PDB file of C-alpha atoms in Angstrom:
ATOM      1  CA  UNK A  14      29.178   4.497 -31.417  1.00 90.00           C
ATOM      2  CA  UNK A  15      29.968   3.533 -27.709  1.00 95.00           C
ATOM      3  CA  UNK A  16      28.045   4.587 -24.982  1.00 97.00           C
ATOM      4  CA  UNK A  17      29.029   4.791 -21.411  1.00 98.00           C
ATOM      5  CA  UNK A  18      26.656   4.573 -18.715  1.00 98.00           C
ATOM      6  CA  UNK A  19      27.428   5.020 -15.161  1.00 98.00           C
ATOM      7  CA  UNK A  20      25.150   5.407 -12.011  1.00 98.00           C
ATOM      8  CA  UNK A  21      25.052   8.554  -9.828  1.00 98.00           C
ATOM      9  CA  UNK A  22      27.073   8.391  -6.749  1.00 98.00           C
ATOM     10  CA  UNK A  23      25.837   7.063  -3.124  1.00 98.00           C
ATOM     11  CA  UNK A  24      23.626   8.856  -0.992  1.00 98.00           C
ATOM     12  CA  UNK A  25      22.506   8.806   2.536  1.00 97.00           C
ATOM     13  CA  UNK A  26      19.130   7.326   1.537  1.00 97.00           C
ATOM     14  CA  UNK A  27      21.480   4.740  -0.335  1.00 96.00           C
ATOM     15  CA  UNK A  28      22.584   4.201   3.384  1.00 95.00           C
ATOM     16  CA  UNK A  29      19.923   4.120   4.894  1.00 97.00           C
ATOM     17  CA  UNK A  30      18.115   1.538   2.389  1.00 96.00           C
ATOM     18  CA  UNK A  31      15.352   3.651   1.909  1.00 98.00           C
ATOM     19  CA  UNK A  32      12.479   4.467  -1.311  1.00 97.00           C
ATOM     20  CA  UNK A  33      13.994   7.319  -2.890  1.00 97.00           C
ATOM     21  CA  UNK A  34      13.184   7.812  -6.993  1.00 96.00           C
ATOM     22  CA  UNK A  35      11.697  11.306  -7.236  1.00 96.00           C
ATOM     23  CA  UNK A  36      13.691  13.174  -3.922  1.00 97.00           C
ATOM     24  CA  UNK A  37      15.685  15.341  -5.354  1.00 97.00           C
ATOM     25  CA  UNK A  38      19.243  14.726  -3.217  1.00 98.00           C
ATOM     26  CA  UNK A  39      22.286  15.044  -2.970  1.00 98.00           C
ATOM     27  CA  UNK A  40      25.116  12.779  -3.191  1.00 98.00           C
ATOM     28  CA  UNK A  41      27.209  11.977   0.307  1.00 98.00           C
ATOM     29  CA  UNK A  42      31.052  11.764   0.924  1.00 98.00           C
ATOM     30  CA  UNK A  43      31.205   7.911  -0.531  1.00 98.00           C
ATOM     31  CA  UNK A  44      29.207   9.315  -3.297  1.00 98.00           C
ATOM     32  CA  UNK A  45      31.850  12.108  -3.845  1.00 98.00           C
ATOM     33  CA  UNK A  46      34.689   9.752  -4.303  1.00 98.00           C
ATOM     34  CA  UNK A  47      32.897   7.426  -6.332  1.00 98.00           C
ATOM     35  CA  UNK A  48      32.225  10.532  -8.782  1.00 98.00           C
ATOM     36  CA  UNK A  49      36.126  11.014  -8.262  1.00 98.00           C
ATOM     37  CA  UNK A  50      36.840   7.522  -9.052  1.00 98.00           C
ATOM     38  CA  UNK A  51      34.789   7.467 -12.054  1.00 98.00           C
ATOM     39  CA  UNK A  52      35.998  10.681 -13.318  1.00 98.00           C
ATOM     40  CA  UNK A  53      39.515   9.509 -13.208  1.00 98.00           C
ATOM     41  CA  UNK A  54      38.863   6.324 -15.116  1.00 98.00           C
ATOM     42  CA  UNK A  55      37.132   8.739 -17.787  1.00 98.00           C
ATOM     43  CA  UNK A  56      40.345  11.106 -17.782  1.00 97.00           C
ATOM     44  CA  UNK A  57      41.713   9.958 -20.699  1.00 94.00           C
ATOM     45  CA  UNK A  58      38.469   8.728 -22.946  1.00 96.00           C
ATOM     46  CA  UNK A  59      37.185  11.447 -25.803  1.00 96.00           C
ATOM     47  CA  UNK A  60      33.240  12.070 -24.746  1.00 97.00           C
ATOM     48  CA  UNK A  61      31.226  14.105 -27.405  1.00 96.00           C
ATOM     49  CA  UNK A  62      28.399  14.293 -25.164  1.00 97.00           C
ATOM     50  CA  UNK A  63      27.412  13.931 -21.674  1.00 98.00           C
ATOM     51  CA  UNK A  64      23.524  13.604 -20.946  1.00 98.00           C
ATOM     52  CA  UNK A  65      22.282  12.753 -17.246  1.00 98.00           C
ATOM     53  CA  UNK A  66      19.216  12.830 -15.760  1.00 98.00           C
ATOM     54  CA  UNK A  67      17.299  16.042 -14.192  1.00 98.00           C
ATOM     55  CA  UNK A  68      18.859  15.086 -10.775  1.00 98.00           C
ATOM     56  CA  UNK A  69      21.160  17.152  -8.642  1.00 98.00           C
ATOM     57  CA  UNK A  70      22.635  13.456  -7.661  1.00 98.00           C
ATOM     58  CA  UNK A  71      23.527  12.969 -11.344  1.00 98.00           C
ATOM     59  CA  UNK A  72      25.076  15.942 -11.815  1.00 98.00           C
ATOM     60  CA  UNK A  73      27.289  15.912  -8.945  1.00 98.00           C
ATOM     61  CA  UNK A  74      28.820  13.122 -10.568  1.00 98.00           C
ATOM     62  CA  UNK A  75      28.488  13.991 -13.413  1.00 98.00           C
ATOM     63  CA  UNK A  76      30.238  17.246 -12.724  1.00 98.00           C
ATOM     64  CA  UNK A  77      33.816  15.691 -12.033  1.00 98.00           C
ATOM     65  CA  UNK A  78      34.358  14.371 -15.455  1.00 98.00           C
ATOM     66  CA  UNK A  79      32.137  17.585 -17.241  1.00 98.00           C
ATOM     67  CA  UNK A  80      35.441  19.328 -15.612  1.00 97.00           C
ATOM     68  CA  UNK A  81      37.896  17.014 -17.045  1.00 97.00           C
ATOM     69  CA  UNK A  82      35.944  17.372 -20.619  1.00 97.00           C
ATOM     70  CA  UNK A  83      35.082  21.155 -21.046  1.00 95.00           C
ATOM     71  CA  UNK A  84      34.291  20.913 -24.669  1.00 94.00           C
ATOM     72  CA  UNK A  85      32.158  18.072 -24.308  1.00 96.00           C
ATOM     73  CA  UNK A  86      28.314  19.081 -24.661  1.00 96.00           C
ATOM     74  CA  UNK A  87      26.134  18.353 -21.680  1.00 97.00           C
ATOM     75  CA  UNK A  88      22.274  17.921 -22.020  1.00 97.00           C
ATOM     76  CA  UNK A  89      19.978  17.209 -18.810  1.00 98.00           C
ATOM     77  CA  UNK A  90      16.730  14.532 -20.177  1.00 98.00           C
ATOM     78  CA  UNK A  91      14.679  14.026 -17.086  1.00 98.00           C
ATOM     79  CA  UNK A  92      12.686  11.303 -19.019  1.00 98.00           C
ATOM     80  CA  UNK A  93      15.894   9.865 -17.390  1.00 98.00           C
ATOM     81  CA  UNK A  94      15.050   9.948 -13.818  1.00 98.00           C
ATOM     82  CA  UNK A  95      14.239   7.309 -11.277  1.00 98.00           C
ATOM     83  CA  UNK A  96      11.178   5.848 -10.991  1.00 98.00           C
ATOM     84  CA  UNK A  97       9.252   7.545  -8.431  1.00 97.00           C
ATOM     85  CA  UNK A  98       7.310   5.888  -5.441  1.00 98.00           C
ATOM     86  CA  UNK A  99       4.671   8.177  -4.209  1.00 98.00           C
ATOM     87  CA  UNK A 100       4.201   7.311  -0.607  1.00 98.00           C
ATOM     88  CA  UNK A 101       6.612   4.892  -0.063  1.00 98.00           C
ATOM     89  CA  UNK A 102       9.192   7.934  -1.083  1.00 98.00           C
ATOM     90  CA  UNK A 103      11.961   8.187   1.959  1.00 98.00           C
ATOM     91  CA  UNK A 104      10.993   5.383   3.782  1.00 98.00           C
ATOM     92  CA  UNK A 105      12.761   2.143   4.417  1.00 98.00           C
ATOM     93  CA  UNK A 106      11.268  -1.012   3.803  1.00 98.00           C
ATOM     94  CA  UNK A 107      10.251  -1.146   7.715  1.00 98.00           C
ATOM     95  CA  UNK A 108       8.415   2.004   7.704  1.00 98.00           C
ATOM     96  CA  UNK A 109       6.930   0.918   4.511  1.00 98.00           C
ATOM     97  CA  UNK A 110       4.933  -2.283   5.775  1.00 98.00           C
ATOM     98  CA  UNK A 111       4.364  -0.546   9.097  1.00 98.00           C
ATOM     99  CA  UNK A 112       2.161   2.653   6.970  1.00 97.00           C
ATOM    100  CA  UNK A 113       1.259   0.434   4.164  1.00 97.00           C
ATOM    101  CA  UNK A 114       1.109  -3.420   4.651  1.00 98.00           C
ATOM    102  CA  UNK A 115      -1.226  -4.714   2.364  1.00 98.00           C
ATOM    103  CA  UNK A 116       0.009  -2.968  -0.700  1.00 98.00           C
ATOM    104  CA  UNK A 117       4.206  -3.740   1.070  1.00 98.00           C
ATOM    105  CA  UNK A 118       2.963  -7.195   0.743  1.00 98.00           C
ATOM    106  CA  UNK A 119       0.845  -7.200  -2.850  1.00 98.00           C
ATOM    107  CA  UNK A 120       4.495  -5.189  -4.203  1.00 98.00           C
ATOM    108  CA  UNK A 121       6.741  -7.895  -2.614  1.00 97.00           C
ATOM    109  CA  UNK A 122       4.926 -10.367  -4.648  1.00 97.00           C
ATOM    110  CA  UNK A 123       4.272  -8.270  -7.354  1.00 97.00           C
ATOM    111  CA  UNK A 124       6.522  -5.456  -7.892  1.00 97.00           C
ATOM    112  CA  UNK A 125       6.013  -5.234 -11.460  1.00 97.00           C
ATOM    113  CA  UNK A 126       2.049  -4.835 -11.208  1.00 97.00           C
ATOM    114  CA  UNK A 127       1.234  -3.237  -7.790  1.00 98.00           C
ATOM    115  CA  UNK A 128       2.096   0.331  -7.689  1.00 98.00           C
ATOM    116  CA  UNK A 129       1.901   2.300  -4.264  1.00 98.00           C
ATOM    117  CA  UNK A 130      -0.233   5.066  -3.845  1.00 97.00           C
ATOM    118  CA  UNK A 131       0.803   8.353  -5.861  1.00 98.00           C
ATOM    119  CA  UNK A 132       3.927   6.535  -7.487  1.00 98.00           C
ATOM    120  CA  UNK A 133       4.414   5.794 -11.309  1.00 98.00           C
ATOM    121  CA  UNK A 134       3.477   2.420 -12.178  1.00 98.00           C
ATOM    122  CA  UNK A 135       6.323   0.763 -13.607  1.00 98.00           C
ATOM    123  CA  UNK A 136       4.888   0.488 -16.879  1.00 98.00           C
ATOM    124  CA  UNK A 137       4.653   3.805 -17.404  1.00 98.00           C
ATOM    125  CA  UNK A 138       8.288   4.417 -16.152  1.00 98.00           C
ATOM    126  CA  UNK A 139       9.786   1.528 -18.094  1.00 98.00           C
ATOM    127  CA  UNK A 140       7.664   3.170 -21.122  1.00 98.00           C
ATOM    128  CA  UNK A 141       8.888   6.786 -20.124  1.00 98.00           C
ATOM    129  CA  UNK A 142      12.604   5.322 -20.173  1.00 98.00           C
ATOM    130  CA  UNK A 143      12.808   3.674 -23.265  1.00 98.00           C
ATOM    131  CA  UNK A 144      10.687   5.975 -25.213  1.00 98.00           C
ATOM    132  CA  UNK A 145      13.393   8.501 -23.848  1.00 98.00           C
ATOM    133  CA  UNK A 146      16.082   5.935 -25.229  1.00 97.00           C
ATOM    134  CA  UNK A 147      14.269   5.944 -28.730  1.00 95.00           C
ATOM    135  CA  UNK A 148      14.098   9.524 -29.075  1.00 95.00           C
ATOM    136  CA  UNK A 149      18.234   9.832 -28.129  1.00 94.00           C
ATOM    137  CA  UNK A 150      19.042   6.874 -30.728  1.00 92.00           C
ATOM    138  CA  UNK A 151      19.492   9.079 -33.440  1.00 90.00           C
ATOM    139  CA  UNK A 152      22.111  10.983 -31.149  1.00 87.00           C
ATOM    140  CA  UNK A 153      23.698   7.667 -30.802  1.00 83.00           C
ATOM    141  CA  UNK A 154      24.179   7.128 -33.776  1.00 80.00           C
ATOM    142  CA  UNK A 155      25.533  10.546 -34.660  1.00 83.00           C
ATOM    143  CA  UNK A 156      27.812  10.295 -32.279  1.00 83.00           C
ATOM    144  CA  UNK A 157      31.393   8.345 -31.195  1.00 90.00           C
ATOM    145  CA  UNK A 158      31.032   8.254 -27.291  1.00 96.00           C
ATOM    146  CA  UNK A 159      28.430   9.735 -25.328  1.00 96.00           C
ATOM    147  CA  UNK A 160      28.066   9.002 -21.559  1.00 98.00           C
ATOM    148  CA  UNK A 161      24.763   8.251 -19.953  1.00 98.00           C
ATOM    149  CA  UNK A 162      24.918   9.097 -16.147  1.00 98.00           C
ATOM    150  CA  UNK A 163      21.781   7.758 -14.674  1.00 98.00           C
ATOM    151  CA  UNK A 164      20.130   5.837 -11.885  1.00 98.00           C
ATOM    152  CA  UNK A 165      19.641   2.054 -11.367  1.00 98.00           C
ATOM    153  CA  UNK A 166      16.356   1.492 -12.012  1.00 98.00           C
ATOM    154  CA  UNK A 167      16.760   3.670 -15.376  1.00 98.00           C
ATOM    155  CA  UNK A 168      19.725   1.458 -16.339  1.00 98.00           C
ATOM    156  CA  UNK A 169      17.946  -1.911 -15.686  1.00 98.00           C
ATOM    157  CA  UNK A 170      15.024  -0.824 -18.361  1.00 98.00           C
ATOM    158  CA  UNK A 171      17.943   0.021 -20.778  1.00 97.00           C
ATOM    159  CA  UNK A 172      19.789  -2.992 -20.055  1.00 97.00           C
ATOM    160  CA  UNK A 173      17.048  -5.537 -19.957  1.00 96.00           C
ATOM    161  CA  UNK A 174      15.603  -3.884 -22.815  1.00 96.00           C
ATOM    162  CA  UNK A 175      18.803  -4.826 -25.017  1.00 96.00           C
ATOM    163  CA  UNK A 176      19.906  -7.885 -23.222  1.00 95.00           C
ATOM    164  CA  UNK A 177      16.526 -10.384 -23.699  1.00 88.00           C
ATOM    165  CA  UNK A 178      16.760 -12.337 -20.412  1.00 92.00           C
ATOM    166  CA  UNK A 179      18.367 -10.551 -17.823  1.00 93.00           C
ATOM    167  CA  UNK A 180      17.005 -10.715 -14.607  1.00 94.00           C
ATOM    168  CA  UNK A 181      15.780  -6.944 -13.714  1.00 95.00           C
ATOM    169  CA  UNK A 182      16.973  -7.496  -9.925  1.00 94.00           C
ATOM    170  CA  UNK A 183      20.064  -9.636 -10.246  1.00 94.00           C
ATOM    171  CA  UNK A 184      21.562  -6.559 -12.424  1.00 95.00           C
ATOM    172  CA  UNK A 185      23.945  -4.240 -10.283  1.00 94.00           C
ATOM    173  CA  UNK A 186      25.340  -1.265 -12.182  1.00 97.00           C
ATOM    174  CA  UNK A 187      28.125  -0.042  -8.905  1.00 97.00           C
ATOM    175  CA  UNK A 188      28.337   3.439  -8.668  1.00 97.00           C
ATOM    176  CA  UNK A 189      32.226   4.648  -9.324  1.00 97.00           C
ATOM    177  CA  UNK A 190      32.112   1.958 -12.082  1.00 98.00           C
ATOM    178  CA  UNK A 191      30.786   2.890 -16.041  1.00 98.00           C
ATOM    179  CA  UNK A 192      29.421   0.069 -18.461  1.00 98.00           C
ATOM    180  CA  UNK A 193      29.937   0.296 -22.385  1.00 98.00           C
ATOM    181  CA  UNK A 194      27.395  -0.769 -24.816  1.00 97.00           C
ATOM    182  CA  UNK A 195      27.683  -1.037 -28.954  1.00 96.00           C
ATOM    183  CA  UNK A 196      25.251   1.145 -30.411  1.00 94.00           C
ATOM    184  CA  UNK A 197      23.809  -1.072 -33.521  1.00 90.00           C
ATOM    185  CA  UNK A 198      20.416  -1.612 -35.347  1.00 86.00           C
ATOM    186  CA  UNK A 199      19.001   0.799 -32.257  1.00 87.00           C
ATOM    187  CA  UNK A 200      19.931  -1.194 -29.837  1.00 90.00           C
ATOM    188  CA  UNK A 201      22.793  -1.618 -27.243  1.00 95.00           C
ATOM    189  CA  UNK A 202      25.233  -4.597 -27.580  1.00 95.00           C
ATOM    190  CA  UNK A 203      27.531  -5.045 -24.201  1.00 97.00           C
ATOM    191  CA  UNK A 204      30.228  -4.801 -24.049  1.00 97.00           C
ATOM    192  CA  UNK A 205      31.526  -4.341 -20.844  1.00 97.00           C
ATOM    193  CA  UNK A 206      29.770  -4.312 -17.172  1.00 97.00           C
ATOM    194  CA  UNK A 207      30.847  -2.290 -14.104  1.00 97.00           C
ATOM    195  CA  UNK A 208      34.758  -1.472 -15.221  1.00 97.00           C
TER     196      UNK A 208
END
């Protein structure tokens, strides 16, 4: 089974560099054409099923190639979404040390372990994601392509997850673009990054 995954299309918060995992928004004009751009490299690939997170970012893009693929079954997981950030949620990195700048500084050093005031702690989102994945696998493996549209963070569990040894900030999944993994032994095998 293949499975595409994709990120959801720009939005002003992308922009504007700010905190942003549990506002519910919408997609801007770049993000648009990016879900126009990834919908036309998806024209002509069979999907059985398209899942995406309980975003209305992920399904605006998700929506251009659920037009191009009308028979294709579409389920919304939110165990999918973005990890949220409590406080820190809409506010740029700036605003973030001004509020906040002992636990700005304990996070910079420790973003894995220090978890801002009313946000999930990443262990329970990396938990939330791939317990999400584990429940899905058997879908997987029923299946001959599925697509995955998703958010960053949510990809880099997946990803690091499969691939032992990736660096969880070095990896860039580009919104427009779609990655395929191997599903095998419940796990993904790459096979392609950002096409």
């Amino acid at each position: 089974m293949t499975l595409f995954v994709t990120r959801h299309g720009e939005t002003t918060l992308n922009q504007q560099r700010k905190f942003y995992g549990a506002l519910d928004v919408p997609i801007d004009e770049q993000g648009r054409q990016q879900a126009s751009q990834l919908a036309a490299k998806l024209r002509g690939q069979p999907l059985d099923v398209i899942i995406r997170s309980d975003t209305r970012r992920t399904q605006q893009t998700a929506q251009p190639i659920i037009e191009d693929h009308p028979n294709t079954e579409v389920l919304v997981n939110p165990g999918l979404n973005e990890k949220g950030f409590g406080d820190w949620e809409g506010l740029d990195a700036d605003e973030i040390e001004a509020k906040d700048p002992v636990t700005w500084h304990d996070w910079i050093a420790n973003p894995f372990d220090v978890t801002p005031n009313g946000a999930e702690s990443f262990a329970d989102f990396s938990n939330r994601v791939l317990t999400t994945v584990a429940t899905l696998m058997p879908m997987f493996n029923q299946t001959a392509n599925m697509l995955l549209v998703a958010h960053l963070g949510t990809l880099r569990v997946m990803h690091q997850a499969w691939v032992p040894g990736t660096v969880f900030w070095n990896l860039d999944f580009k919104a427009g673009h779609y990655s395929t993994y191997q599903i095998q032994g419940g796990k993904g095998l790459l096979q392609a990054l950002n096409r």
